Coordinates of C-alpha atoms and ligand atoms in Angstrom, one line a residue:
X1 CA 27.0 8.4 -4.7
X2 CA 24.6 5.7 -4.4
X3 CA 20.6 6.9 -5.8
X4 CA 18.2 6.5 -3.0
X5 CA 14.7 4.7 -3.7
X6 CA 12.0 4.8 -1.4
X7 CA 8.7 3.3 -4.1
X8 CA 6.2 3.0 -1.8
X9 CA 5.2 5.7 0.6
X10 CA 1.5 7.1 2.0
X11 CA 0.3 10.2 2.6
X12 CA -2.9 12.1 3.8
X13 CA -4.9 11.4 0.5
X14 CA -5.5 7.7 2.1
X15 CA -4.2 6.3 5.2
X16 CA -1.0 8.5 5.9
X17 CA -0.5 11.5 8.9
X18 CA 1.3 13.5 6.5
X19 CA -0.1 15.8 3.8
X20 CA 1.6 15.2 0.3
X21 CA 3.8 18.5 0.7
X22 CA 5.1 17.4 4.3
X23 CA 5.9 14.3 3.1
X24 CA 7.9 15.1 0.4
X25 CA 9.8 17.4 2.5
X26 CA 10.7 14.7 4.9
X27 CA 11.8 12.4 2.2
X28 CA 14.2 14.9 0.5
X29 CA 15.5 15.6 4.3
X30 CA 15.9 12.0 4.6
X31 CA 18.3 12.0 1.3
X32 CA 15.7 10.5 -0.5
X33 CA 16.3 11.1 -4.1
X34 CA 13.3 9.2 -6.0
X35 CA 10.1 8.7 -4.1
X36 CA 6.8 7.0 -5.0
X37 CA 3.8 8.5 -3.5
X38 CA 1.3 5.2 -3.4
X39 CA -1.3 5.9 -1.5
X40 CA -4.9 3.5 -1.4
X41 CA -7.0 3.7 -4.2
X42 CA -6.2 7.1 -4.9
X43 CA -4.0 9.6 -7.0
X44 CA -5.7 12.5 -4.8
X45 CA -2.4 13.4 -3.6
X46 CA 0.3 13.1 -6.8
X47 CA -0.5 17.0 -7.3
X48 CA 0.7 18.3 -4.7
X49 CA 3.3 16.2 -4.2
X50 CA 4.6 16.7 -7.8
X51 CA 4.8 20.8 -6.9
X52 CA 6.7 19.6 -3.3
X53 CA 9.5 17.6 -5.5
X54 CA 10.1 19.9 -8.4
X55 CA 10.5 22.1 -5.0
X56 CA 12.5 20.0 -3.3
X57 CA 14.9 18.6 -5.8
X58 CA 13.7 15.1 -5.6
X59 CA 12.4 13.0 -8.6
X60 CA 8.6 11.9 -7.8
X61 CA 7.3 9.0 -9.5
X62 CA 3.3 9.4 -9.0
X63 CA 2.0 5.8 -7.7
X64 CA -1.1 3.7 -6.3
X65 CA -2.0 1.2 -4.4
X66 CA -4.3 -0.9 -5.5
X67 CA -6.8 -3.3 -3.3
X68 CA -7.4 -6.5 -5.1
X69 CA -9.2 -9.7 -3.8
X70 CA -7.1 -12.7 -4.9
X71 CA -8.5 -16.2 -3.7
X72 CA -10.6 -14.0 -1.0
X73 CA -7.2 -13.0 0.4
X74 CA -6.2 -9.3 0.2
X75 CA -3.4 -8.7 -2.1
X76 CA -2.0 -5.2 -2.6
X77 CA -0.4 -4.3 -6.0
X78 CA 1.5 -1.1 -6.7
X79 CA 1.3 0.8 -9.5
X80 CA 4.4 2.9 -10.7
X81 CA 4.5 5.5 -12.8
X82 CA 0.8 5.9 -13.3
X83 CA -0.6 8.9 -15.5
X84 CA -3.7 9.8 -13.2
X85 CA -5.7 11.4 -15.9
X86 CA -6.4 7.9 -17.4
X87 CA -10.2 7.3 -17.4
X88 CA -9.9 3.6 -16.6
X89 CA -7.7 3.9 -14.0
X90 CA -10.4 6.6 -12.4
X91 CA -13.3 4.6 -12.7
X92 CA -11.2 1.5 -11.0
X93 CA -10.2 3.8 -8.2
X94 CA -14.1 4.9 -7.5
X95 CA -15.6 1.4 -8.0
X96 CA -13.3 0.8 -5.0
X97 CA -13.9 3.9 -2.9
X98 CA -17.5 3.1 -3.1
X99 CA -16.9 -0.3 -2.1
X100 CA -14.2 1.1 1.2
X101 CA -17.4 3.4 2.3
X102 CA -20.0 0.6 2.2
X103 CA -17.4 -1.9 4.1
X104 CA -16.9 1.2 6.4
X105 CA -20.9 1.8 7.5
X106 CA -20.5 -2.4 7.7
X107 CA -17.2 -2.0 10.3
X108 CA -19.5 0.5 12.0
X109 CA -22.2 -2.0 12.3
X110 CA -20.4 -4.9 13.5
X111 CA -18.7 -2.3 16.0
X112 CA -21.6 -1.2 17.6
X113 CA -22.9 -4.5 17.9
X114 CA -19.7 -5.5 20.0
X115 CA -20.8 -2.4 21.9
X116 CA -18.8 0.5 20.6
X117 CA -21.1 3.0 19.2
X118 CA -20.0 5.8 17.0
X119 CA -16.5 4.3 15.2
X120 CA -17.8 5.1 11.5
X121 CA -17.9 8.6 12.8
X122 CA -15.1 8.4 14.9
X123 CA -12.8 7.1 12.2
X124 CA -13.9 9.9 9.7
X125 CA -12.6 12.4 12.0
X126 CA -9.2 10.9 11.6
X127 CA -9.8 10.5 7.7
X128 CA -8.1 14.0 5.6
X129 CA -8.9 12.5 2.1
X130 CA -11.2 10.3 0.0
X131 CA -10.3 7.3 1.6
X132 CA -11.9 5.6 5.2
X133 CA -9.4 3.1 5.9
X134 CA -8.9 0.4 9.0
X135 CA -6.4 3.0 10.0
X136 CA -8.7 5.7 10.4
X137 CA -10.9 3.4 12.7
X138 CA -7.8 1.9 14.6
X139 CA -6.7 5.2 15.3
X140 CA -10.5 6.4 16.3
X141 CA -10.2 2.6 19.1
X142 CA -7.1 3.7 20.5
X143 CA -8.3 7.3 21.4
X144 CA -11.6 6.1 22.6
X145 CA -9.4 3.7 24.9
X146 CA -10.3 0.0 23.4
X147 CA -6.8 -0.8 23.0
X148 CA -3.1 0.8 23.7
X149 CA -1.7 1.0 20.4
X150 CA -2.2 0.6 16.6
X151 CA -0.8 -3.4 16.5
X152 CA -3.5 -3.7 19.3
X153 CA -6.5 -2.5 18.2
X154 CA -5.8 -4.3 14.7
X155 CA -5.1 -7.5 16.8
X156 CA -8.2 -7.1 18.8
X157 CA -11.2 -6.0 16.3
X158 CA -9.9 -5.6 12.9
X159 CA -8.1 -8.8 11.4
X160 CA -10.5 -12.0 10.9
X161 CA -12.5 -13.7 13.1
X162 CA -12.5 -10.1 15.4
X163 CA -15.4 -8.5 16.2
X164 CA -15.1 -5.2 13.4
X165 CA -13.3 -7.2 10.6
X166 CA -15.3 -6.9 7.4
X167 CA -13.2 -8.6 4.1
X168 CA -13.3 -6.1 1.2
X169 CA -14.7 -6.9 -1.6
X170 CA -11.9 -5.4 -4.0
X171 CA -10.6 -5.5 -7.5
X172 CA -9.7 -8.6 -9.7
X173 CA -6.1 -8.8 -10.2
X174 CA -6.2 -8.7 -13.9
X175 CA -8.1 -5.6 -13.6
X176 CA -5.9 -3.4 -10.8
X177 CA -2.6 -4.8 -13.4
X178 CA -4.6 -3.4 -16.6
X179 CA -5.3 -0.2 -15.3
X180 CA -1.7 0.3 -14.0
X181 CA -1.0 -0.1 -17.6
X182 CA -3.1 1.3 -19.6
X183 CA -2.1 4.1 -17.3
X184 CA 1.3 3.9 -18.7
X185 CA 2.4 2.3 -15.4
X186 CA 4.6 -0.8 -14.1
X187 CA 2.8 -3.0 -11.6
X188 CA 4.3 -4.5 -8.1
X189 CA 3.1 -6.7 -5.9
X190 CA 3.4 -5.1 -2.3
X191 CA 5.0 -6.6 0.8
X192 CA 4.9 -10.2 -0.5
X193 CA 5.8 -11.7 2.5
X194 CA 3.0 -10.0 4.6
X195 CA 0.6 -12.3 2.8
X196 CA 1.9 -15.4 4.8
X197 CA 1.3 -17.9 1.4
X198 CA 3.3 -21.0 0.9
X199 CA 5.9 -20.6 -1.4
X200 CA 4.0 -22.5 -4.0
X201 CA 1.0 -20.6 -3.2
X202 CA 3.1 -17.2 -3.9
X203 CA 4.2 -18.8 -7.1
X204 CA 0.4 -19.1 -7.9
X205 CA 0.0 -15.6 -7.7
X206 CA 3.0 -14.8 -9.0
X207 CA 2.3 -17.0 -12.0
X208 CA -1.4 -15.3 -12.8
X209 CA 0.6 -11.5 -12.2
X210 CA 2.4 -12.1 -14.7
X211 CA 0.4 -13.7 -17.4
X212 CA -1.4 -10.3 -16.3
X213 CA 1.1 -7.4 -17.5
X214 CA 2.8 -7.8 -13.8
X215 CA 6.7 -6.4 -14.0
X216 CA 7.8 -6.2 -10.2
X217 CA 7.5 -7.8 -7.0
X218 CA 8.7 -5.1 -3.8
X219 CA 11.3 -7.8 -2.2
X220 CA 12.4 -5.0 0.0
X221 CA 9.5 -3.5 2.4
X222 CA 9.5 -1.7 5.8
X223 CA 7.6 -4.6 6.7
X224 CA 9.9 -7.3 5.8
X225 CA 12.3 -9.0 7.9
X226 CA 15.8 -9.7 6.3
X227 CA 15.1 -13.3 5.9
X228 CA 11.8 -12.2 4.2
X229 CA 14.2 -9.7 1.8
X230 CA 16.1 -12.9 1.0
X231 CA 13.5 -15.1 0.4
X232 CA 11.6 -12.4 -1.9
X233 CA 14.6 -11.7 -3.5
X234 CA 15.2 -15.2 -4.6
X235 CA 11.2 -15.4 -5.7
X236 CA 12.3 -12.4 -8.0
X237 CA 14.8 -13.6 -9.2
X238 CA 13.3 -17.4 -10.1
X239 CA 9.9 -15.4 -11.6
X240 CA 11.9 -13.2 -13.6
X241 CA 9.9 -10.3 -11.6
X242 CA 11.5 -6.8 -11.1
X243 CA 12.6 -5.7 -8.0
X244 CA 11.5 -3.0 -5.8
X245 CA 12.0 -1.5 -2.7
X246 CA 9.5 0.7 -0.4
X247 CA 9.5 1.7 3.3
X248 CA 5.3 1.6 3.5
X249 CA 6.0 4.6 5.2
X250 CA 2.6 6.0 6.9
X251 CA 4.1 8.8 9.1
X252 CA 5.8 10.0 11.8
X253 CA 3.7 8.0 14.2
X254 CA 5.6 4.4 13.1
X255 CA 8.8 5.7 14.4
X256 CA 10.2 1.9 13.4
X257 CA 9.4 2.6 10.0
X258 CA 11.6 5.4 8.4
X259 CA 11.6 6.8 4.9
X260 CA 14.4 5.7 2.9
X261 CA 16.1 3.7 5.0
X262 CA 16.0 0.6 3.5
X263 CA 18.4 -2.8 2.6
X264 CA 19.8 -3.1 -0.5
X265 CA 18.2 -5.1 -3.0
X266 CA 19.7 -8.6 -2.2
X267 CA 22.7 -9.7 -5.0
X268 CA 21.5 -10.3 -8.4
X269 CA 17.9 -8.9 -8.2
X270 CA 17.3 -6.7 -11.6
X271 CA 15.8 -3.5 -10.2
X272 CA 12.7 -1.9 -11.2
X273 CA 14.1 1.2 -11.9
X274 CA 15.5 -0.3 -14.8
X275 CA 12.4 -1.4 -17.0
X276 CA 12.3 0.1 -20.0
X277 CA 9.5 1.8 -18.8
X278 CA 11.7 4.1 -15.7
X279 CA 12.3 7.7 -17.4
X280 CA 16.1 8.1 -18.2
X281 CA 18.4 10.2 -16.5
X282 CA 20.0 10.9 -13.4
X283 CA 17.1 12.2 -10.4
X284 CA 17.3 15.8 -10.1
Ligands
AMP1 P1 -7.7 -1.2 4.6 O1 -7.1 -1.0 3.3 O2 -8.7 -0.1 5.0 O3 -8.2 -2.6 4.9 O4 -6.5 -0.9 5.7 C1 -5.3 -1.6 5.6 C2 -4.3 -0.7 6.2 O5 -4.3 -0.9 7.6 C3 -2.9 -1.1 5.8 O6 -2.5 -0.3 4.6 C4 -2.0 -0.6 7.0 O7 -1.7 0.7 6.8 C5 -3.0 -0.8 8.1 N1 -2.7 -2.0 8.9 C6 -3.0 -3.3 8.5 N2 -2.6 -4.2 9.5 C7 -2.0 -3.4 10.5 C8 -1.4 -3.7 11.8 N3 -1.4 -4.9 12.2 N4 -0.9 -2.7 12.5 C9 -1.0 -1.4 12.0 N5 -1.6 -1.1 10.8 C10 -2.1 -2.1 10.1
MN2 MN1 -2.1 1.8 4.9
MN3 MN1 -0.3 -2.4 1.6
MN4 MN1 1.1 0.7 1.7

């Protein structure tokens, strides 16, 4: 029977409705039989969903993801594999809590100048973990009735040019890659095709990830389209980049985006799982 990978999931430590434990338990009811808990700039969670997996019977690989600011865009890069207890991936991680809180009073600012008063507040209440996201504050909008869904509110105040859109100011790329490894970990660019680059553009990044200790680029994301599979898949394979594959699940609330449910890895992509660095034998 075929292994099931699902490398990039979210839980209540950042931006995800599920605690760690809950998670995992939906993942191994799923048939998920290696999951990667990945949430923001944070390993708060990789504890207790370690003790949920051994549990459950489902291999856990323990995971991040890390902000970066690449050419004032926002890039996100996995990492895989992680060991959490490694001081300079710790002091990364709180350089860039400290920067999501100030960006957070900012949001809150901006917000109550466009005349909704509260949202920093508001979005904390939503917020289980370490971690104030655009999330929290999208889901704090919809209750407090500024828009009818998630894609709205994000549509309306929280991309550029919108009235509570605030850039982060997050880590260098060489940095996020070097802490992944000196964590012992394998680092993958998230949901490439989100970004919207060129392909030469891509290549760019790409070309700097790897000259940085980058392995793996996820070419299959619950928030791809099969063309962008494809495409990414062909990237991959041209860059001599890993493969991965990840659902971005965020909970139960996406009901479009499902754990473990995911394409195959399009013909001829080498998959992550096997760099040298992917522990041996078969998931429990
Ligand atoms: P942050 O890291 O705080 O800037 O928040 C980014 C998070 O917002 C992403 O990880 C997604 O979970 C969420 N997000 C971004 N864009 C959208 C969107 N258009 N609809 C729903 N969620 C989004
Ligand atoms: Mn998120
Ligand atoms: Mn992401
Ligand atoms: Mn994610």
């Amino acid at each position: 029977m075929s292994v099931i990978y699902d490398l990039h999931t979210h839980t209540t430590a950042s931006d995800g409705s599920l605690p760690p434990e809950e998670l995992v338990a939906r993942a191994a009811a799923a048939g998920v039989d290696v999951l990667a808990v990945t949430d923001h700039d944070t390993t708060d969670g990789l504890t207790a969903a370690a003790t949920a997996a051994a549990e459950q019977g489902i291999q856990l690989i323990p995971g991040v993801e890390i902000s970066v600011t690449w050419e004032r865009m926002t890039i996100h890069i996995l990492g895989l594999l992680v060991n959490a207890q490694r001081d300079a991936l710790q002091t990364g991680l709180r350089a860039l809590r400290v920067q999501r809180d100030q960006r957070a009073e900012e949001i809150d600012r901006r917000l109550a100048k466009a005349g909704i008063a509260n949202a920093l507040a508001g979005a904390q209440s939503y917020a289980h973990g370490p971690i104030v996201s655009r999330t929290h504050f999208a889901h704090f909008l919809v209750a407090a009735g500024h828009a009818k869904d998630l894609a709205d509110v994000f549509r309306r105040y929280l991309v550029h040019n919108k009235p509570g859109y605030v850039p982060g100011q997050w880590a260098q790329l060489e940095h996020a890659v070097a802490w992944i490894r000196d964590a012992g970990g394998v680092a993958v660019v998230a949901h490439p095709a989100r970004y919207r680059l060129t392909a030469g553009k891509l290549r760019r990044l790409l070309g700097e990830f790897i000259e940085c200790g980058g392995a793996g680029l996820e070419v299959v994301s619950g928030s791809h389209s099969n063309d962008d599979c494809l495409a990414m898949g062909q990237m991959a394979r041209r860059c001599t980049l890993l493969a991965s594959c990840g659902s971005d699940y965020h909970g139960p609330e996406n009901p479009w985006r499902r754990l473990g449910r995911l394409p195959a890895l399009p013909q001829g992509c080498a998959p992550i799982w096997s760099s040298p660095a992917w522990p041996t034998g078969a998931p429990a």
